[in-house]
Short mmCIF file of C-alpha atoms and ligand atoms in Angstrom, two decimals:
data_model
loop_
_atom_site.label_atom_id
_atom_site.label_comp_id
_atom_site.label_asym_id
_atom_site.label_seq_id
_atom_site.Cartn_x
_atom_site.Cartn_y
_atom_site.Cartn_z
CA UNK A 29 0.72 43.94 17.21
CA UNK A 30 2.99 43.95 20.23
CA UNK A 31 2.30 41.08 22.54
CA UNK A 32 3.57 41.91 25.81
CA UNK A 33 4.38 40.28 29.18
CA UNK A 34 3.69 36.63 28.35
CA UNK A 35 5.88 33.58 28.82
CA UNK A 36 7.16 32.69 25.32
CA UNK A 37 7.47 29.02 24.87
CA UNK A 38 9.04 28.02 21.57
CA UNK A 39 10.53 24.57 21.70
CA UNK A 40 12.20 25.01 18.22
CA UNK A 41 14.36 27.81 19.44
CA UNK A 42 14.70 26.44 22.94
CA UNK A 43 13.06 29.53 24.31
CA UNK A 44 11.03 29.37 27.49
CA UNK A 45 11.05 32.65 29.24
CA UNK A 46 9.25 35.95 29.66
CA UNK A 47 9.55 37.65 26.36
CA UNK A 48 7.54 40.52 24.33
CA UNK A 49 6.86 39.48 20.76
CA UNK A 50 6.37 42.01 17.88
CA UNK A 51 4.57 41.13 14.89
CA UNK A 52 3.23 42.23 11.33
CA UNK A 53 2.10 39.31 9.12
CA UNK A 54 5.41 37.78 10.25
CA UNK A 55 7.28 37.87 13.64
CA UNK A 56 9.55 40.92 13.52
CA UNK A 57 11.11 41.12 17.02
CA UNK A 58 11.57 39.19 20.35
CA UNK A 59 12.92 41.02 23.29
CA UNK A 60 12.64 42.14 26.85
CA UNK A 61 10.52 45.20 27.66
CA UNK A 62 9.74 46.28 24.09
CA UNK A 63 8.18 49.74 23.88
CA UNK A 64 4.87 50.16 21.89
CA UNK A 65 5.26 52.22 18.72
CA UNK A 66 2.77 54.90 17.66
CA UNK A 67 -0.39 53.24 16.07
CA UNK A 68 0.78 49.68 17.26
CA UNK A 69 -1.92 47.50 18.92
CA UNK A 70 -0.78 46.16 22.30
CA UNK A 71 -1.99 42.69 23.38
CA UNK A 72 -1.50 42.11 27.12
CA UNK A 73 -0.35 38.53 27.55
CA UNK A 74 0.80 38.79 31.08
CA UNK A 75 0.05 35.66 33.14
CA UNK A 76 -0.24 33.57 29.77
CA UNK A 77 1.83 31.44 27.58
CA UNK A 78 2.65 32.56 24.09
CA UNK A 79 3.43 29.72 21.76
CA UNK A 80 3.77 28.95 18.02
CA UNK A 81 0.46 28.45 16.63
CA UNK A 82 -1.09 25.13 17.46
CA UNK A 83 -1.56 22.72 14.47
CA UNK A 84 -4.25 20.00 14.65
CA UNK A 85 -3.11 17.40 12.05
CA UNK A 86 -6.25 15.23 12.26
CA UNK A 87 -9.58 16.95 11.85
CA UNK A 88 -12.83 16.19 9.89
CA UNK A 89 -14.21 19.35 8.50
CA UNK A 90 -16.90 17.52 6.44
CA UNK A 91 -16.06 19.55 3.42
CA UNK A 92 -17.16 18.94 0.66
CA UNK A 93 -20.37 17.26 1.09
CA UNK A 94 -21.76 17.02 4.64
CA UNK A 95 -22.75 20.53 5.74
CA UNK A 96 -25.22 18.98 8.23
CA UNK A 97 -22.34 17.87 10.25
CA UNK A 98 -19.93 20.67 9.80
CA UNK A 99 -18.97 23.59 7.41
CA UNK A 100 -15.75 25.48 7.12
CA UNK A 101 -17.33 28.29 9.00
CA UNK A 102 -18.36 26.19 11.98
CA UNK A 103 -15.31 23.96 11.86
CA UNK A 104 -12.94 26.80 11.20
CA UNK A 105 -14.49 28.82 14.16
CA UNK A 106 -14.10 25.76 16.43
CA UNK A 107 -10.56 25.51 15.43
CA UNK A 108 -9.64 29.01 16.24
CA UNK A 109 -11.57 28.85 19.62
CA UNK A 110 -9.59 25.64 20.31
CA UNK A 111 -6.28 27.75 19.56
CA UNK A 112 -5.44 26.03 16.36
CA UNK A 113 -3.93 28.29 13.79
CA UNK A 114 -3.86 25.39 11.17
CA UNK A 115 -5.77 22.12 10.88
CA UNK A 116 -5.05 19.30 8.40
CA UNK A 117 -8.46 17.86 7.19
CA UNK A 118 -9.10 14.16 6.46
CA UNK A 119 -10.39 13.03 2.94
CA UNK A 120 -13.32 11.07 4.08
CA UNK A 121 -15.63 13.44 2.67
CA UNK A 122 -18.34 13.24 0.05
CA UNK A 123 -16.75 13.01 -2.50
CA UNK A 124 -13.47 11.79 -1.03
CA UNK A 125 -10.43 13.98 -1.50
CA UNK A 126 -9.00 11.51 -3.95
CA UNK A 127 -8.29 13.64 -7.04
CA UNK A 128 -7.31 17.20 -7.90
CA UNK A 129 -10.83 17.90 -8.84
CA UNK A 130 -12.23 16.94 -5.51
CA UNK A 131 -9.50 18.95 -3.74
CA UNK A 132 -10.57 21.95 -5.75
CA UNK A 133 -14.13 21.45 -4.27
CA UNK A 134 -12.83 22.07 -0.85
CA UNK A 135 -10.63 24.97 -2.12
CA UNK A 136 -13.55 26.48 -3.85
CA UNK A 137 -15.43 26.57 -0.50
CA UNK A 138 -12.33 28.05 1.34
CA UNK A 139 -12.28 30.97 -1.25
CA UNK A 140 -15.95 31.47 -0.91
CA UNK A 141 -16.10 31.36 3.01
CA UNK A 142 -16.72 34.86 4.37
CA UNK A 143 -15.56 34.11 8.08
CA UNK A 144 -12.00 34.15 9.28
CA UNK A 145 -10.38 30.74 8.98
CA UNK A 146 -7.28 29.02 10.30
CA UNK A 147 -4.95 27.71 7.83
CA UNK A 148 -6.64 24.57 6.12
CA UNK A 149 -4.28 21.78 4.91
CA UNK A 150 -5.87 19.13 2.85
CA UNK A 151 -5.02 15.45 3.38
CA UNK A 152 -5.71 13.49 0.32
CA UNK A 153 -6.62 9.77 -0.03
CA UNK A 154 -4.13 7.03 -0.35
CA UNK A 155 -6.50 4.97 -2.65
CA UNK A 156 -9.34 5.97 -4.87
CA UNK A 157 -12.64 6.35 -3.12
CA UNK A 158 -10.62 5.19 0.03
CA UNK A 159 -11.61 1.87 -1.11
CA UNK A 160 -8.28 0.19 -0.63
CA UNK A 161 -7.70 -0.84 -4.08
CA UNK A 162 -6.21 1.70 -6.59
CA UNK A 163 -3.45 4.05 -5.58
CA UNK A 164 -4.26 7.85 -6.26
CA UNK A 165 -2.13 10.09 -8.46
CA UNK A 166 0.05 11.44 -5.60
CA UNK A 167 1.94 13.88 -7.57
CA UNK A 168 -1.19 15.63 -8.93
CA UNK A 169 -2.51 15.78 -5.46
CA UNK A 170 0.58 17.25 -3.96
CA UNK A 171 0.45 19.76 -6.87
CA UNK A 172 -2.97 20.67 -5.73
CA UNK A 173 -1.85 21.28 -2.18
CA UNK A 174 -2.20 17.92 -0.43
CA UNK A 175 0.11 17.91 2.69
CA UNK A 176 -0.37 14.06 3.43
CA UNK A 177 -2.22 11.05 2.28
CA UNK A 178 -4.56 8.92 4.34
CA UNK A 179 -7.57 6.56 3.93
CA UNK A 180 -8.54 7.68 7.36
CA UNK A 181 -11.54 5.95 8.69
CA UNK A 182 -10.51 2.96 6.55
CA UNK A 183 -7.51 0.89 6.79
CA UNK A 184 -5.74 -0.45 3.33
CA UNK A 185 -6.49 -3.95 4.34
CA UNK A 186 -4.29 -5.35 1.41
CA UNK A 187 -0.66 -5.07 2.25
CA UNK A 188 0.45 -5.51 -1.37
CA UNK A 189 -1.82 -2.40 -2.18
CA UNK A 190 -0.30 -0.38 0.52
CA UNK A 191 3.32 -1.21 -0.24
CA UNK A 192 2.87 -0.42 -3.94
CA UNK A 193 1.09 2.82 -3.00
CA UNK A 194 4.02 3.86 -0.72
CA UNK A 195 6.47 3.16 -3.34
CA UNK A 196 4.58 5.21 -5.76
CA UNK A 197 4.34 8.05 -3.22
CA UNK A 198 7.97 7.85 -2.25
CA UNK A 199 9.15 10.84 -4.29
CA UNK A 200 6.63 13.11 -2.46
CA UNK A 201 7.55 14.45 1.00
CA UNK A 202 3.94 14.33 2.16
CA UNK A 203 3.79 11.38 4.56
CA UNK A 204 1.21 8.53 4.83
CA UNK A 205 -1.09 8.80 7.81
CA UNK A 206 -2.45 5.36 8.56
CA UNK A 207 -5.61 4.56 10.42
CA UNK A 208 -4.86 1.14 12.11
CA UNK A 209 -7.80 -1.19 12.36
CA UNK A 210 -7.71 -4.47 10.73
CA UNK A 211 -11.29 -4.93 9.36
CA UNK A 212 -11.32 -8.64 10.08
CA UNK A 213 -10.12 -8.23 13.68
CA UNK A 214 -11.62 -4.95 14.64
CA UNK A 215 -14.91 -6.73 16.28
CA UNK A 216 -12.63 -9.08 18.15
CA UNK A 217 -10.01 -7.19 19.96
CA UNK A 218 -8.79 -3.59 19.74
CA UNK A 219 -5.21 -4.53 20.64
CA UNK A 220 -5.08 -7.43 18.04
CA UNK A 221 -6.72 -5.25 15.35
CA UNK A 222 -4.56 -2.28 15.77
CA UNK A 223 -1.22 -3.86 16.67
CA UNK A 224 -1.33 -6.17 13.64
CA UNK A 225 -1.52 -3.26 11.31
CA UNK A 226 1.21 -1.47 13.16
CA UNK A 227 3.50 -4.39 12.93
CA UNK A 228 2.63 -4.96 9.23
CA UNK A 229 3.35 -1.22 8.42
CA UNK A 230 6.59 -1.30 10.14
CA UNK A 231 7.75 -3.89 7.66
CA UNK A 232 6.11 -1.69 4.75
CA UNK A 233 7.93 1.22 6.08
CA UNK A 234 11.26 -0.61 5.90
CA UNK A 235 10.61 -2.01 2.41
CA UNK A 236 9.40 1.35 0.86
CA UNK A 237 11.31 4.02 2.79
CA UNK A 238 7.96 6.20 2.84
CA UNK A 239 7.63 8.86 5.52
CA UNK A 240 4.84 7.29 7.84
CA UNK A 241 2.63 8.62 10.63
CA UNK A 242 0.20 6.48 12.79
CA UNK A 243 -3.19 8.09 13.39
CA UNK A 244 -4.87 7.95 16.90
CA UNK A 245 -3.09 5.06 18.56
CA UNK A 246 -5.12 3.64 21.25
CA UNK A 247 -3.63 0.39 22.70
CA UNK A 248 -0.62 -0.62 24.63
CA UNK A 249 0.55 -3.35 22.28
CA UNK A 250 0.49 -0.96 19.28
CA UNK A 251 2.59 1.59 21.30
CA UNK A 252 5.08 -1.15 22.25
CA UNK A 253 5.48 -2.36 18.75
CA UNK A 254 6.09 1.35 17.56
CA UNK A 255 8.67 2.08 20.49
CA UNK A 256 10.58 -1.27 19.51
CA UNK A 257 10.48 -0.12 15.79
CA UNK A 258 11.59 3.34 16.55
CA UNK A 259 14.51 1.98 18.67
CA UNK A 260 15.55 -0.04 15.59
CA UNK A 261 15.75 3.01 13.52
CA UNK A 262 12.16 2.95 11.78
CA UNK A 263 11.37 6.85 11.74
CA UNK A 264 7.64 6.39 12.13
CA UNK A 265 5.71 8.89 14.27
CA UNK A 266 2.28 8.62 15.88
CA UNK A 267 -0.48 10.73 17.50
CA UNK A 268 -2.86 10.39 20.32
CA UNK A 269 -6.29 11.99 20.74
CA UNK A 270 -7.99 13.72 23.93
CA UNK A 271 -10.36 10.90 24.40
CA UNK A 272 -7.99 7.89 24.09
CA UNK A 273 -5.85 9.74 26.74
CA UNK A 274 -8.63 10.33 29.12
CA UNK A 275 -11.18 7.56 28.92
CA UNK A 276 -11.63 3.85 28.81
CA UNK A 277 -14.69 2.01 27.60
CA UNK A 278 -15.76 1.58 31.09
CA UNK A 279 -15.10 5.21 32.37
CA UNK A 280 -16.96 6.98 29.59
CA UNK A 281 -20.59 7.76 30.36
CA UNK A 282 -22.15 8.54 27.05
CA UNK A 283 -23.83 5.13 26.56
CA UNK A 284 -23.83 4.00 22.84
CA UNK A 285 -22.93 7.53 21.73
CA UNK A 286 -19.41 6.75 23.16
CA UNK A 287 -18.71 4.99 19.76
CA UNK A 288 -15.45 5.89 18.30
CA UNK A 289 -12.96 4.38 15.97
CA UNK A 290 -10.62 3.18 17.25
CA UNK A 291 -12.74 2.25 20.28
CA UNK A 292 -11.96 3.43 23.79
CA UNK A 293 -9.83 0.59 25.47
CA UNK A 294 -8.75 -0.39 28.94
CA UNK A 295 -6.89 1.32 31.82
CA UNK A 296 -3.43 -0.32 30.92
CA UNK A 297 -3.86 1.18 27.48
CA UNK A 298 -4.58 4.63 28.77
CA UNK A 299 -1.54 4.33 31.05
CA UNK A 300 0.54 3.17 28.11
CA UNK A 301 -0.48 6.06 25.79
CA UNK A 302 0.39 8.64 28.61
CA UNK A 303 3.73 6.77 28.90
CA UNK A 304 4.35 6.92 25.35
CA UNK A 305 3.80 10.65 25.27
CA UNK A 306 6.22 11.10 28.06
CA UNK A 307 9.05 9.04 26.48
CA UNK A 308 8.46 10.61 22.90
CA UNK A 309 7.24 7.35 21.16
CA UNK A 310 4.03 9.37 20.58
CA UNK A 311 5.12 12.98 19.43
CA UNK A 312 1.85 14.53 18.46
CA UNK A 313 -1.47 15.57 20.01
CA UNK A 314 -4.29 15.39 17.44
CA UNK A 315 -7.96 15.81 18.12
CA UNK A 316 -9.56 13.62 15.53
CA UNK A 317 -12.46 16.12 15.62
CA UNK A 318 -15.17 14.16 14.10
CA UNK A 319 -18.49 16.10 14.31
CA UNK A 320 -21.80 14.37 13.89
CA UNK A 321 -25.29 15.54 14.50
CA UNK A 322 -27.13 14.77 17.86
CA UNK A 323 -29.56 12.38 15.76
CA UNK A 324 -26.57 10.56 14.27
CA UNK A 325 -24.87 10.17 17.59
CA UNK A 326 -27.94 9.03 19.53
CA UNK A 327 -29.81 7.13 16.77
CA UNK A 328 -29.95 3.35 16.45
CA UNK A 329 -26.35 2.97 14.91
CA UNK A 330 -24.46 5.72 16.60
CA UNK A 331 -21.87 7.33 14.22
CA UNK A 332 -18.37 7.00 15.37
CA UNK A 333 -16.25 9.99 16.89
CA UNK A 334 -16.60 13.03 18.86
CA UNK A 335 -16.40 16.79 18.51
CA UNK A 336 -12.76 17.61 19.64
CA UNK A 337 -11.44 20.87 18.60
CA UNK A 338 -12.71 22.99 21.29
CA UNK A 339 -11.60 20.86 24.22
CA UNK A 340 -8.39 19.48 22.91
CA UNK A 341 -5.81 21.48 24.65
CA UNK A 342 -7.69 21.36 27.95
CA UNK A 343 -7.96 17.67 27.65
CA UNK A 344 -4.27 17.02 26.85
CA UNK A 345 -3.36 18.99 29.90
CA UNK A 346 -5.77 17.01 31.99
CA UNK A 347 -4.40 13.72 30.99
CA UNK A 348 -0.76 14.79 31.35
CA UNK A 349 -0.39 17.51 34.21
CA UNK A 350 3.26 16.25 34.57
CA UNK A 351 4.30 16.99 30.92
CA UNK A 352 6.66 19.93 30.52
CA UNK A 353 5.18 22.91 28.78
CA UNK A 354 8.14 22.70 26.16
CA UNK A 355 6.95 19.22 25.38
CA UNK A 356 3.25 20.08 25.39
CA UNK A 357 3.80 22.97 22.93
CA UNK A 358 6.13 20.99 20.79
CA UNK A 359 3.57 18.28 20.32
CA UNK A 360 1.16 20.90 18.88
CA UNK A 361 3.44 23.17 16.78
CA UNK A 362 7.10 22.01 15.76
CA UNK A 363 6.26 18.23 15.62
CA UNK A 364 3.24 18.39 13.39
CA UNK A 365 4.85 21.07 11.34
CA UNK A 366 7.92 18.86 10.79
CA UNK A 367 5.98 15.67 10.00
CA UNK A 368 3.63 17.60 7.40
CA UNK A 369 6.56 19.68 6.10
CA UNK A 370 4.76 22.89 6.42
CA UNK A 371 5.98 26.23 7.43
CA UNK A 372 5.29 27.20 11.03
CA UNK A 373 5.89 25.52 14.42
CA UNK A 374 8.18 28.14 15.51
CA UNK A 375 8.41 31.96 16.23
CA UNK A 376 11.59 32.64 14.74
CA UNK A 377 12.06 36.08 13.23
CA UNK A 378 10.60 36.16 9.80
CA UNK A 379 8.35 33.26 10.08
CA UNK A 380 4.39 33.68 9.89
CA UNK A 381 2.90 35.20 12.93
CA UNK A 382 0.66 32.26 13.85
CA UNK A 383 0.41 32.42 17.56
CA UNK A 384 -1.47 30.66 20.23
CA UNK A 385 -1.97 32.44 23.55
CA UNK A 386 -3.01 30.24 26.37
CA UNK A 387 -3.15 29.93 30.31
CA UNK A 388 -3.78 27.42 33.03
CA UNK A 389 -7.19 28.83 34.09
CA UNK A 390 -9.52 26.03 34.67
CA UNK A 391 -12.83 26.13 32.82
CA UNK A 392 -16.05 24.03 32.32
CA UNK A 393 -16.81 22.50 29.10
CA UNK A 394 -20.43 23.37 27.72
CA UNK A 395 -20.68 21.60 24.59
CA UNK A 396 -23.96 23.08 23.74
CA UNK A 397 -22.20 26.28 23.24
CA UNK A 398 -19.58 25.14 20.80
CA UNK A 399 -19.04 26.78 17.66
CA UNK A 400 -18.81 23.32 15.95
CA UNK A 401 -21.94 21.78 14.82
CA UNK A 402 -20.70 18.56 16.60
CA UNK A 403 -22.00 18.85 20.16
CA UNK A 404 -21.07 15.27 21.49
CA UNK A 405 -18.09 14.97 23.58
CA UNK A 406 -17.27 12.76 26.64
CA UNK A 407 -15.71 15.84 28.21
CA UNK A 408 -19.10 17.82 28.37
CA UNK A 409 -19.63 19.23 31.93
CA UNK A 410 -15.95 18.44 32.92
CA UNK A 411 -13.49 20.94 34.20
CA UNK A 412 -10.33 21.17 32.22
CA UNK A 413 -7.16 22.94 33.48
CA UNK A 414 -5.80 24.72 30.37
CA UNK A 415 -7.71 27.46 28.23
CA UNK A 416 -7.13 29.19 24.99
CA UNK A 417 -6.72 32.92 25.47
CA UNK A 418 -6.19 34.11 21.74
CA UNK A 419 -5.46 32.64 18.37
CA UNK A 420 -3.62 34.81 15.82
CA UNK A 421 -3.06 33.81 12.21
CA UNK A 422 -0.78 35.74 9.96
CA UNK A 423 -0.61 38.69 12.53
CA UNK A 424 -4.35 38.93 12.71
CA UNK A 425 -6.18 38.16 16.14
CA UNK A 426 -9.03 35.87 14.92
CA UNK A 427 -10.18 34.65 18.32
CA UNK A 428 -9.80 36.61 21.64
CA UNK A 429 -11.49 34.95 24.61
CA UNK A 430 -11.63 38.37 26.48
CA UNK A 431 -13.76 39.86 23.63
CA UNK A 432 -15.81 36.67 23.13
CA UNK A 433 -16.77 36.47 26.89
O1 LIG B 18 -14.45 7.77 15.21
C1 LIG B 18 -14.15 8.16 14.11
N1 LIG B 18 -14.82 8.96 13.28
N2 LIG B 18 -12.93 7.52 13.68
C2 LIG B 18 -12.57 7.74 12.33
O2 LIG B 18 -11.53 7.24 12.00
C3 LIG B 18 -13.40 8.59 11.30
C4 LIG B 18 -14.20 9.55 12.18
C5 LIG B 18 -15.31 10.18 11.34
O3 LIG B 18 -14.99 10.57 10.29
O4 LIG B 18 -16.40 10.53 11.90
#
């Protein structure tokens, strides 16, 4: 395929200019005014941005075990429509992804899936059954394809267990991704609950040396602790979600269905999260795509979380219209690739042709039309300023908004 006339934004190569891109399954040529060759498919990207494939490093695909919430087919299609060429999926599945056998359940479904999928990168659990007690066999999980470890949805409450786990996992490059909610404090105060775990973990990072990433930060105090720790040389990274960047507990209009973990916070927190993106304290955008059925969201005890993949990039742009394109793309490509230690994140010659084409055309969210089975999002009905045009994985155009429309 020859992608013509787009503005190539590849932060890893420090490119941000009009360039044509020739691809097979890998990137073969970048240049100005490239001529189509006989038999070559031409993709007209004029008026669009062409970027290294976006990676969402925090997604719940619900595989194995909860097909009423999502399947590989629906979640994978949602990812492609959202511009993601790769997603890292969380282990709070049934059963949890805490053993090579359970990772194999996911991989078997991947091999059996008949629809085109983005790259799916499993995150395995930190502790058995995510129960916070017994560390998993990290080497065996990496051997089986795990790219990171997390008990997401649950925080390892016992610091001794987490320190021991971090030391056991030290030989593996795969980072720990930590959900920061103190079970004892969550009901009392978002800030206290989140920041106490971040502060604790900073010390565990120093003691263990383990690579560390904080999931979905949501409060100002947590961000301030991380900023301070990073300034002291602690190499921890963090992500932020579309909903925490755009809503407070007061501004969201879903009623009890607005439940999400961590909860939506205050105006000062939203401002602090945006500032943390601007100054690099937070270096990754991640959707925390958490699909639940309508019944689960609107029942007596609403399930926490929102469908996220199909609104994500529009929502990030809505929260941060002043963020440079270079930074915007980096937070979705080279930054998550570096943290997870996976190929991609750049369109350097010879790298896999995973490409996201997008533009700044406003569009209105219609959650009922999502590919995901999750239809509940606080962005429903809103107009978002940035839109996915095409998603290319390994040289194949797997989503093309012009054909879909
Ligand atoms: O709101 C949330 N939903 N937060 C989490 O950490 C887990 C997620 C889920 O799996 O539904």
